[in-house]
Coordinates of C-alpha atoms and ligand atoms in Angstrom, one line a residue:
Chain A
M1 CA -49.4 -32.0 149.6
R2 CA -50.6 -28.7 151.0
R3 CA -50.5 -25.5 149.0
P4 CA -50.7 -22.1 150.6
A5 CA -54.3 -20.8 150.9
P6 CA -55.3 -19.0 147.7
R7 CA -55.2 -15.2 147.8
R8 CA -56.8 -14.5 144.4
I9 CA -59.8 -16.4 143.2
V10 CA -61.5 -15.9 139.9
V11 CA -65.0 -17.2 139.1
V12 CA -65.8 -17.5 135.4
G13 CA -69.6 -17.5 134.8
A14 CA -71.7 -15.0 136.7
S15 CA -74.8 -17.1 137.2
L16 CA -76.2 -19.6 139.7
A17 CA -73.2 -21.9 140.2
G18 CA -70.7 -19.1 140.1
L19 CA -72.6 -17.0 142.6
R20 CA -73.1 -19.9 145.0
A21 CA -69.4 -20.7 144.7
A22 CA -68.5 -17.1 145.5
E23 CA -71.0 -17.0 148.4
A24 CA -69.6 -20.2 149.8
L25 CA -66.0 -19.0 149.5
R26 CA -66.8 -16.0 151.7
A27 CA -68.9 -18.1 154.1
Q28 CA -66.0 -20.5 154.4
G29 CA -63.6 -17.8 155.4
F30 CA -61.9 -16.7 152.1
T31 CA -60.7 -13.1 152.6
G32 CA -58.6 -12.6 149.5
T33 CA -59.6 -11.0 146.2
L34 CA -62.7 -12.4 144.5
T35 CA -63.3 -11.6 140.8
I36 CA -66.4 -12.7 139.0
V37 CA -66.4 -12.7 135.2
G38 CA -69.6 -12.9 133.2
A39 CA -70.2 -12.9 129.4
E40 CA -73.7 -11.4 129.8
P41 CA -74.1 -7.7 130.9
H42 CA -76.5 -8.8 133.7
L43 CA -75.8 -9.5 137.3
P44 CA -76.8 -13.1 138.2
Y45 CA -80.4 -14.0 137.6
D46 CA -82.5 -17.2 137.8
R47 CA -83.2 -19.2 134.7
P48 CA -86.1 -21.5 135.6
P49 CA -88.7 -18.7 135.5
L50 CA -87.6 -17.9 131.9
S51 CA -89.6 -20.8 130.4
K52 CA -92.5 -20.2 132.9
Q53 CA -93.6 -17.0 134.7
V54 CA -91.4 -14.7 132.5
L55 CA -93.5 -15.9 129.5
T56 CA -96.9 -16.0 131.1
A57 CA -97.1 -13.3 133.9
Q58 CA -99.3 -10.4 133.2
P59 CA -99.0 -7.5 132.8
G60 CA -95.2 -7.7 132.7
P61 CA -92.5 -10.3 133.4
P62 CA -91.5 -10.7 137.0
G63 CA -88.0 -9.9 138.2
T64 CA -85.5 -12.8 138.1
A65 CA -82.4 -11.3 139.8
L66 CA -80.7 -13.6 142.3
P67 CA -80.1 -11.9 145.6
L68 CA -76.5 -10.9 146.2
P69 CA -75.3 -11.2 149.8
A70 CA -74.1 -7.9 151.2
A71 CA -70.8 -9.3 152.3
L72 CA -69.7 -10.8 149.0
D73 CA -67.1 -8.1 148.4
A74 CA -66.5 -9.2 144.8
R75 CA -65.2 -7.4 141.7
W76 CA -67.7 -8.0 138.9
L77 CA -66.4 -8.0 135.3
L78 CA -69.6 -8.3 133.3
G79 CA -70.2 -8.3 129.6
R80 CA -66.7 -9.5 129.2
P81 CA -66.4 -13.2 128.2
A82 CA -63.4 -15.2 129.1
V83 CA -61.7 -16.4 125.9
S84 CA -58.8 -18.6 127.2
L85 CA -57.2 -20.2 130.2
D86 CA -53.5 -20.8 130.7
P87 CA -53.2 -23.2 133.6
T88 CA -49.4 -23.1 133.6
A89 CA -49.2 -19.3 133.9
R90 CA -52.4 -19.4 136.0
T91 CA -54.1 -16.7 134.0
V92 CA -57.5 -16.2 132.4
A93 CA -57.8 -13.9 129.4
L94 CA -60.9 -11.9 128.7
A95 CA -62.3 -10.7 125.3
D96 CA -61.2 -7.1 126.0
G97 CA -57.6 -8.2 126.5
T98 CA -57.6 -8.2 130.4
L99 CA -55.4 -10.9 131.8
L100 CA -56.5 -12.1 135.3
P101 CA -54.0 -14.0 137.4
Y102 CA -55.4 -16.5 139.9
D103 CA -54.5 -18.9 142.7
G104 CA -57.9 -20.6 142.5
L105 CA -60.3 -20.7 139.6
V106 CA -63.9 -21.7 139.4
L107 CA -65.2 -22.8 136.0
A108 CA -69.0 -22.0 136.0
T109 CA -69.8 -21.1 132.4
G110 CA -72.9 -23.2 132.3
S111 CA -74.3 -24.3 128.9
A112 CA -75.7 -22.8 125.8
A113 CA -78.7 -23.6 123.7
R114 CA -78.0 -25.9 120.8
G115 CA -78.8 -24.0 117.6
A116 CA -80.2 -25.3 114.3
P117 CA -78.5 -28.5 113.1
A118 CA -76.2 -28.0 110.1
A119 CA -78.9 -29.1 107.6
L120 CA -81.1 -26.2 108.8
A121 CA -78.3 -23.7 108.9
G122 CA -79.2 -20.0 108.5
P123 CA -82.8 -20.1 109.7
P124 CA -85.1 -17.2 108.9
R125 CA -86.0 -14.5 111.4
G126 CA -88.5 -15.5 114.0
V127 CA -86.7 -18.8 114.7
L128 CA -85.5 -18.5 118.3
T129 CA -83.6 -20.3 121.1
L130 CA -84.0 -19.9 124.8
R131 CA -81.2 -19.8 127.4
G132 CA -80.8 -16.3 128.8
L133 CA -83.0 -13.4 129.9
D134 CA -82.7 -11.6 126.6
D135 CA -83.8 -14.7 124.8
A136 CA -86.8 -15.0 127.1
L137 CA -87.9 -11.4 126.6
A138 CA -87.7 -11.9 122.8
L139 CA -89.7 -15.0 123.0
R140 CA -92.3 -13.4 125.3
A141 CA -92.7 -10.6 122.7
A142 CA -93.4 -13.3 120.1
L143 CA -96.2 -14.9 122.2
V144 CA -99.1 -12.9 120.8
P145 CA -102.4 -14.5 121.5
G146 CA -104.0 -16.1 118.4
R147 CA -100.6 -16.5 116.6
R148 CA -99.0 -19.8 115.8
L149 CA -95.9 -21.1 117.6
T150 CA -94.0 -24.2 116.7
V151 CA -91.7 -25.7 119.3
V152 CA -89.1 -28.1 118.1
G153 CA -88.1 -30.6 120.8
A154 CA -90.4 -31.8 123.5
G155 CA -87.9 -31.9 126.4
F156 CA -88.5 -30.0 129.6
L157 CA -87.7 -26.6 128.2
G158 CA -89.6 -27.1 125.0
G159 CA -92.6 -28.6 126.9
E160 CA -92.7 -25.7 129.3
V161 CA -92.6 -23.1 126.5
A162 CA -95.3 -24.9 124.6
A163 CA -97.5 -25.0 127.8
A164 CA -96.8 -21.3 128.5
A165 CA -97.7 -20.3 124.9
R166 CA -100.9 -22.3 125.1
Q167 CA -101.7 -20.5 128.4
R168 CA -101.2 -17.2 126.5
G169 CA -103.7 -18.3 123.9
L170 CA -101.5 -19.3 121.0
H171 CA -101.9 -22.2 118.6
V172 CA -99.0 -24.5 119.5
T173 CA -97.4 -27.3 117.5
L174 CA -94.8 -29.4 119.4
V175 CA -92.5 -31.5 117.2
E176 CA -90.6 -34.4 118.7
A177 CA -88.3 -36.9 117.0
A178 CA -88.9 -39.7 119.6
A179 CA -92.1 -41.7 120.0
Q180 CA -92.9 -39.8 123.2
P181 CA -91.8 -36.5 124.8
L182 CA -88.9 -37.1 127.3
E183 CA -88.8 -40.7 126.3
R184 CA -85.0 -41.0 126.6
T185 CA -84.9 -39.3 130.0
L186 CA -88.0 -40.7 131.7
G187 CA -88.9 -43.8 129.7
P188 CA -91.9 -44.5 127.4
A189 CA -94.7 -44.6 130.1
A190 CA -93.9 -41.3 131.8
G191 CA -93.2 -39.8 128.4
A192 CA -96.6 -40.9 127.2
Y193 CA -98.1 -39.4 130.3
V194 CA -96.5 -36.0 129.6
G195 CA -97.7 -36.3 126.0
A196 CA -101.2 -36.8 127.2
L197 CA -100.9 -33.7 129.4
H198 CA -99.8 -31.7 126.3
R199 CA -102.7 -33.0 124.1
A200 CA -105.3 -32.4 126.8
A201 CA -104.1 -28.8 126.9
G202 CA -104.8 -28.5 123.2
I203 CA -101.2 -28.7 121.9
D204 CA -100.8 -30.3 118.5
L205 CA -98.1 -32.8 119.4
R206 CA -96.3 -34.4 116.5
T207 CA -94.0 -37.2 117.5
R208 CA -91.6 -39.5 115.5
T209 CA -90.9 -36.6 113.1
T210 CA -88.3 -33.9 112.6
V211 CA -88.1 -30.5 111.0
T212 CA -86.5 -30.7 107.6
G213 CA -86.7 -27.0 106.5
F214 CA -88.2 -23.6 107.2
R215 CA -90.6 -21.5 105.0
A216 CA -90.1 -17.8 105.0
G217 CA -92.0 -14.8 103.6
A218 CA -90.7 -12.1 101.4
N219 CA -89.7 -10.1 104.4
G220 CA -87.4 -12.9 105.6
H221 CA -89.6 -13.9 108.5
V222 CA -90.5 -17.5 109.2
T223 CA -94.0 -18.6 108.0
G224 CA -93.8 -22.3 108.6
V225 CA -91.8 -25.4 109.2
E226 CA -91.5 -28.5 106.9
L227 CA -91.6 -31.9 108.6
A228 CA -90.0 -35.2 107.6
T229 CA -93.6 -36.5 107.2
G230 CA -94.1 -34.2 104.3
D231 CA -96.4 -31.9 106.2
T232 CA -95.9 -28.2 106.5
V233 CA -97.0 -26.5 109.7
R234 CA -97.8 -22.8 109.6
A235 CA -95.8 -20.8 112.1
D236 CA -95.4 -17.1 113.1
A237 CA -92.6 -18.0 115.4
V238 CA -90.5 -21.1 116.0
L239 CA -88.6 -22.1 119.2
L240 CA -85.7 -24.6 118.8
A241 CA -85.5 -26.5 122.0
L242 CA -82.9 -29.0 121.1
G243 CA -81.0 -29.2 124.4
A244 CA -78.0 -27.4 125.7
A245 CA -74.3 -28.0 125.3
P246 CA -71.7 -27.1 128.0
A247 CA -70.0 -23.8 127.3
T248 CA -66.4 -25.0 127.0
G249 CA -65.4 -23.4 123.7
W250 CA -63.1 -20.9 125.5
L251 CA -61.2 -23.8 127.2
A252 CA -60.3 -25.6 123.9
D253 CA -56.6 -24.8 124.2
S254 CA -56.3 -25.0 128.0
G255 CA -55.3 -28.7 128.1
T256 CA -58.4 -29.5 130.1
A257 CA -60.6 -32.4 129.1
V258 CA -63.8 -30.8 127.9
D259 CA -65.8 -33.1 125.7
G260 CA -69.4 -33.2 127.1
G261 CA -68.4 -30.8 129.8
V262 CA -65.3 -30.1 132.0
H263 CA -64.2 -33.5 133.2
C264 CA -63.9 -33.5 137.0
D265 CA -62.8 -35.8 139.7
P266 CA -65.2 -36.5 142.7
Y267 CA -63.9 -33.3 144.3
L268 CA -64.9 -31.2 141.3
R269 CA -61.3 -30.6 140.3
A270 CA -60.8 -30.2 136.6
L271 CA -58.9 -32.9 134.8
R272 CA -56.6 -33.3 131.8
P273 CA -57.3 -35.9 129.2
D274 CA -54.8 -38.2 130.9
G275 CA -56.8 -37.9 134.2
S276 CA -54.3 -35.7 136.0
V277 CA -55.6 -32.8 138.1
V278 CA -55.3 -29.2 136.7
D279 CA -53.9 -27.5 139.8
G280 CA -56.2 -24.9 141.4
V281 CA -59.1 -25.3 139.0
V282 CA -62.5 -26.5 139.9
A283 CA -65.8 -26.6 138.0
A284 CA -69.5 -26.4 139.0
G285 CA -72.9 -26.4 137.5
D286 CA -74.1 -27.2 134.0
V287 CA -70.5 -27.0 132.6
A288 CA -69.1 -29.7 135.0
R289 CA -69.0 -33.4 134.0
V290 CA -68.8 -35.2 137.3
P291 CA -68.6 -38.9 138.3
Q292 CA -72.1 -40.0 139.3
P293 CA -72.3 -42.8 141.8
L294 CA -75.8 -43.6 140.5
A295 CA -74.4 -44.0 137.0
G296 CA -71.8 -46.5 138.1
G297 CA -69.3 -43.7 138.5
G298 CA -69.7 -42.5 134.9
R299 CA -69.2 -38.8 134.4
L300 CA -72.3 -36.8 133.6
A301 CA -73.0 -33.1 133.3
L302 CA -76.5 -32.3 134.7
G303 CA -78.6 -29.3 133.7
H304 CA -80.3 -29.0 137.0
W305 CA -80.8 -25.9 139.2
T306 CA -80.1 -27.8 142.5
N307 CA -76.9 -29.4 141.0
A308 CA -75.5 -25.9 140.3
V309 CA -76.3 -24.8 143.8
E310 CA -74.8 -27.8 145.5
Q311 CA -71.7 -28.0 143.2
G312 CA -71.0 -24.3 143.6
A313 CA -70.7 -24.7 147.4
A314 CA -68.7 -28.0 147.0
A315 CA -66.3 -26.6 144.5
A316 CA -65.5 -23.7 146.8
A317 CA -64.8 -26.1 149.7
T318 CA -62.4 -28.0 147.5
L319 CA -60.5 -24.8 146.5
L320 CA -60.1 -23.8 150.1
A321 CA -59.1 -27.2 151.4
P322 CA -57.0 -28.8 148.7
G323 CA -55.5 -31.3 151.2
T324 CA -58.7 -32.7 152.5
P325 CA -61.6 -32.2 150.1
A326 CA -64.9 -34.0 150.5
P327 CA -66.2 -36.0 147.5
F328 CA -69.3 -34.6 145.9
T329 CA -72.1 -37.1 146.3
A330 CA -75.4 -35.1 146.5
V331 CA -78.4 -37.0 145.1
P332 CA -79.5 -35.1 141.9
S333 CA -83.0 -33.6 141.8
F334 CA -85.0 -31.8 139.2
W335 CA -88.4 -30.1 138.8
S336 CA -90.5 -28.9 135.9
D337 CA -94.0 -27.4 135.9
L338 CA -96.2 -28.3 133.0
H339 CA -99.9 -27.4 132.5
G340 CA -100.2 -27.0 136.3
A341 CA -98.7 -30.4 137.0
R342 CA -95.8 -30.6 139.4
I343 CA -93.2 -32.8 137.8
R344 CA -90.4 -33.7 140.4
S345 CA -87.6 -36.2 140.2
V346 CA -84.7 -37.4 142.3
G347 CA -81.7 -39.5 141.2
L348 CA -81.0 -40.2 137.6
P349 CA -84.0 -41.7 135.8
A350 CA -82.0 -41.2 132.5
V351 CA -79.5 -44.0 133.4
A352 CA -82.2 -46.5 134.3
D353 CA -82.8 -49.8 132.4
E354 CA -86.2 -50.3 133.9
A355 CA -89.1 -48.0 134.9
R356 CA -91.6 -49.4 137.4
I357 CA -94.9 -47.6 137.5
V358 CA -96.1 -47.4 141.1
E359 CA -99.1 -45.1 140.4
H360 CA -100.6 -44.0 137.1
D361 CA -103.7 -41.8 137.3
L362 CA -104.3 -39.6 134.3
A363 CA -107.7 -38.3 135.4
G364 CA -106.3 -37.5 138.9
R365 CA -103.1 -36.1 137.3
R366 CA -100.9 -38.2 139.5
L367 CA -97.9 -40.4 138.6
E368 CA -95.2 -42.2 140.5
V369 CA -92.4 -44.1 138.8
A370 CA -89.4 -45.8 140.3
Y371 CA -86.3 -46.2 138.1
H372 CA -83.9 -49.1 138.4
R373 CA -80.6 -50.0 136.8
E374 CA -79.4 -53.6 137.0
G375 CA -82.0 -54.1 139.7
R376 CA -80.9 -51.2 141.9
L377 CA -82.9 -48.0 142.5
V378 CA -81.4 -45.1 140.6
G379 CA -84.2 -42.5 140.6
A380 CA -87.8 -41.7 141.0
L381 CA -90.3 -39.4 139.3
T382 CA -93.6 -38.1 140.6
I383 CA -96.3 -35.8 139.2
N384 CA -98.4 -34.1 141.9
R385 CA -97.0 -36.6 144.4
T386 CA -93.9 -34.7 145.7
A387 CA -94.6 -36.1 149.2
R388 CA -93.6 -39.6 147.9
L389 CA -90.1 -38.4 146.8
A390 CA -88.5 -37.9 150.2
A391 CA -88.4 -41.7 150.8
Y392 CA -86.8 -42.3 147.5
R393 CA -84.3 -39.6 148.1
T394 CA -83.4 -41.2 151.4
A395 CA -83.0 -44.6 149.8
L396 CA -80.8 -43.2 147.1
R397 CA -78.6 -41.5 149.6
E398 CA -78.2 -44.7 151.7
D399 CA -77.6 -46.7 148.7
G400 CA -74.9 -44.5 147.3
E401 CA -71.5 -43.4 148.5
P402 CA -71.1 -42.6 152.2
A403 CA -73.4 -39.7 152.8
Q404 CA -71.3 -36.5 152.5
Q405 CA -73.2 -33.2 152.8
P406 CA -71.5 -30.5 150.8
A407 CA -70.9 -27.4 153.0
P408 CA -74.0 -25.2 153.1
A409 CA -74.0 -22.2 150.8
A410 CA -75.4 -19.9 153.4
Chain B
M1 CA -84.7 -20.7 166.2
R2 CA -87.7 -19.6 164.2
I3 CA -88.6 -20.7 160.7
T4 CA -91.1 -19.0 158.4
V5 CA -92.1 -20.1 155.0
D6 CA -93.9 -17.8 152.6
M7 CA -96.6 -20.1 151.5
N8 CA -97.5 -17.8 148.6
L9 CA -94.1 -18.5 147.2
C10 CA -93.8 -22.2 148.0
E11 CA -94.2 -24.4 144.9
S12 CA -93.8 -27.7 146.7
H13 CA -90.3 -28.2 145.2
G14 CA -89.4 -30.4 148.1
Q15 CA -85.8 -29.3 148.3
C16 CA -86.3 -28.3 152.0
V17 CA -87.8 -31.7 152.8
F18 CA -84.7 -33.4 151.3
A19 CA -82.3 -31.1 153.2
A20 CA -84.0 -31.0 156.6
P21 CA -86.6 -33.8 156.9
D22 CA -86.7 -33.2 160.7
I23 CA -88.2 -29.8 160.0
F24 CA -90.1 -30.0 156.7
S25 CA -92.6 -32.6 155.3
F26 CA -95.6 -32.8 153.0
D27 CA -99.1 -33.8 153.6
D28 CA -100.9 -36.1 151.1
E29 CA -101.8 -33.1 148.9
D30 CA -98.2 -32.0 148.6
Y31 CA -98.9 -29.1 150.9
L32 CA -95.8 -28.1 152.9
L33 CA -95.8 -28.7 156.7
Y34 CA -93.0 -27.5 158.9
D35 CA -91.9 -27.0 162.5
A36 CA -91.9 -23.2 163.0
A37 CA -89.7 -23.4 166.1
P38 CA -87.2 -26.3 165.8
A39 CA -84.4 -27.0 168.2
D40 CA -81.3 -24.9 167.7
A41 CA -79.3 -28.0 167.0
L42 CA -81.0 -28.1 163.6
R43 CA -79.7 -24.7 162.6
D44 CA -77.3 -25.9 160.0
R45 CA -79.9 -28.1 158.3
A46 CA -82.4 -25.2 158.4
E47 CA -79.9 -22.9 156.8
Q48 CA -79.2 -25.5 154.2
A49 CA -82.9 -25.9 153.5
A50 CA -83.2 -22.1 153.0
A51 CA -80.2 -22.1 150.7
V52 CA -81.6 -24.8 148.4
C53 CA -85.2 -23.5 148.2
P54 CA -85.5 -22.4 144.5
V55 CA -88.1 -19.7 145.3
R56 CA -86.4 -18.5 148.5
A57 CA -89.5 -19.0 150.5
I58 CA -87.8 -19.9 153.7
T59 CA -86.5 -17.5 156.4
V60 CA -84.5 -18.7 159.4
S61 CA -84.1 -16.4 162.3
A62 CA -82.9 -16.5 165.9
G63 CA -85.5 -16.7 168.5
A64 CA -87.1 -18.8 171.2
S65 CA -87.6 -22.4 170.2
Ligands
FAD1 C1 -85.3 -21.6 130.4 C2 -84.7 -22.5 131.4 C3 -85.5 -23.2 132.3 C4 -85.0 -24.0 133.3 N1 -85.9 -24.6 134.2 C5 -85.4 -25.4 135.1 C6 -86.2 -26.1 136.0 O1 -87.4 -25.9 136.0 N2 -85.7 -26.9 137.0 C7 -84.3 -27.1 137.0 O2 -83.9 -27.9 137.9 N3 -83.5 -26.5 136.2 C8 -84.0 -25.7 135.2 N4 -83.1 -25.1 134.4 C9 -81.7 -25.3 134.5 C10 -80.9 -24.4 135.4 O3 -81.3 -23.1 135.2 C11 -79.5 -24.5 135.2 O4 -79.1 -25.8 135.6 C12 -78.6 -23.5 136.0 O5 -78.9 -22.2 135.5 C13 -77.2 -23.8 135.8 O6 -76.4 -22.8 136.4 P1 -74.9 -22.5 135.9 O7 -74.5 -21.4 136.7 O8 -74.1 -23.8 136.0 O9 -75.0 -22.1 134.4 P2 -75.8 -20.9 133.7 O10 -76.9 -20.5 134.5 O11 -75.9 -21.3 132.3 O12 -74.7 -19.7 133.8 C14 -73.5 -19.7 133.1 C15 -73.1 -18.3 132.9 O13 -71.8 -18.2 132.4 C16 -71.7 -17.3 131.4 N5 -70.7 -17.6 130.5 C17 -70.7 -18.5 129.5 N6 -69.5 -18.6 128.8 C18 -68.7 -17.6 129.4 C19 -67.4 -17.1 129.2 N7 -66.6 -17.7 128.3 N8 -66.9 -16.1 130.0 C20 -67.7 -15.6 131.0 N9 -69.0 -16.0 131.3 C21 -69.5 -17.0 130.5 C22 -73.1 -17.3 130.8 O14 -73.4 -16.1 130.1 C23 -74.0 -17.5 132.0 O15 -74.4 -16.3 132.5 C24 -83.6 -24.2 133.4 C25 -82.8 -23.6 132.4 C26 -83.3 -22.8 131.5 C27 -82.4 -22.1 130.5
SF4_2 S1 -88.0 -25.9 149.0 FE1 -89.1 -24.0 149.0 S2 -90.6 -24.2 147.4 FE2 -89.8 -26.2 147.9 S3 -91.2 -27.1 149.3 FE3 -89.6 -26.1 150.5 S4 -90.3 -24.1 150.8 FE4 -91.6 -24.9 149.3

């Protein structure tokens, strides 16, 4: 079934995945109208520096704008969130009442930081979250040397902020519910390794406990957090780093399956709850929940930079070639920088049932772990051993589906 | 084709090594090594490596191999 080539394409989400989809559409020969809708007032910018250099660089934060290709020829509708999708009429409605008709639509709304859990609703001033540039600048302003910061959640984002704050000379407490940081994603051994890096840097890491309440001063600003252990930790600022949830609220009435992210088929086409394809609609990046060969075909949304880049390009290819799309099979990869240690991973360590330690050298700050699921390699993690990852990545590719390169974004 | 990598920017992310192992590799200290004048047949791979570099350290240009 071939449909005529799309003439009007709308991209919702003006960030990494949306921009790379738009670039790929033009690179792959799309000459029609291209409209990019963004909730934030900013042109696309890069998020990884927000928990790293933007917090630490002196005297001021570095620029984070993503380069825009000269030939993009797009209409930017910024500061105007999309509020609903009607896939039958093929229109997207924006908050200001604008109705955008489309032939092809890219869903690239990413994810949003999870806020305080219900039990901690209405936190005092000085309790922050981090997802966007404005959040990062507010957090940076709170990182005054000598002050006290509590970070709740020792995942990658929380860990990086704790490390940045330490580097800036703050007293940092890092609170984690699990026995080790990143235990669920990387397993207990790698988690303990990361925990040791935090402690060696002078971070007060409190594991197996949760925040049960906040203390605030008369001025309504946070002064401390209460822990389930009964302890109270003094704090001048608190960062809640409790993970991110796909930004699908605006799709609630669209008839698309959106729990845990927009459900997609292997070609990144959006699906209805009955598994049928929503015509002309693709998804990419953090918002897309895509079948993962390494997870036995289970659908996962990945919050990885490279995933957004590769899916952006692949989603564009699907929109332009609805008759003959190529399945998306890129091997996931992720990085994080912590206390000067280069943490790099390929595949999906989180779906493993076994973590095999290949090298464990705390003094030399080196780690290599191979992850298996039902005896089959599903991922690898290294610290300051990136050179070792290429071989794992090759093995994962050969092990997975037939190697299908998504079209390059350039 | 010519390849240049701004080594002041490179953070050893390895994305280029994954995308174009014929051009990019690491030494034992995770320092990036690359072929500055690869064959033109590797152009697509080189472009892909440049596109996935998170710090945009890679420049691909035409020129004698
Ligand atoms: C602080 C931080 C550090 C990170 N560090 C790393 C790292 O070291 N390594 C790594 O691999 N990954 C990292 N990531 C993850 C990486 O940045 C994301 O995977 C990537 O940004 C995903 O791109 P995206 O375009 O899918 O989503 P996003 O970048 O989240 O962009 C989605 C865009 O859509 C907009 N939007 C949302 N709803 C609507 C709506 N209804 N209408 C219009 N627009 C809307 C949002 O405002 C946003 O601009 C980090 C993320 C953060 C926040
Ligand atoms: S992808 Fe970029 S940062 Fe990573 S190793 Fe290659 S050049 Fe360096």
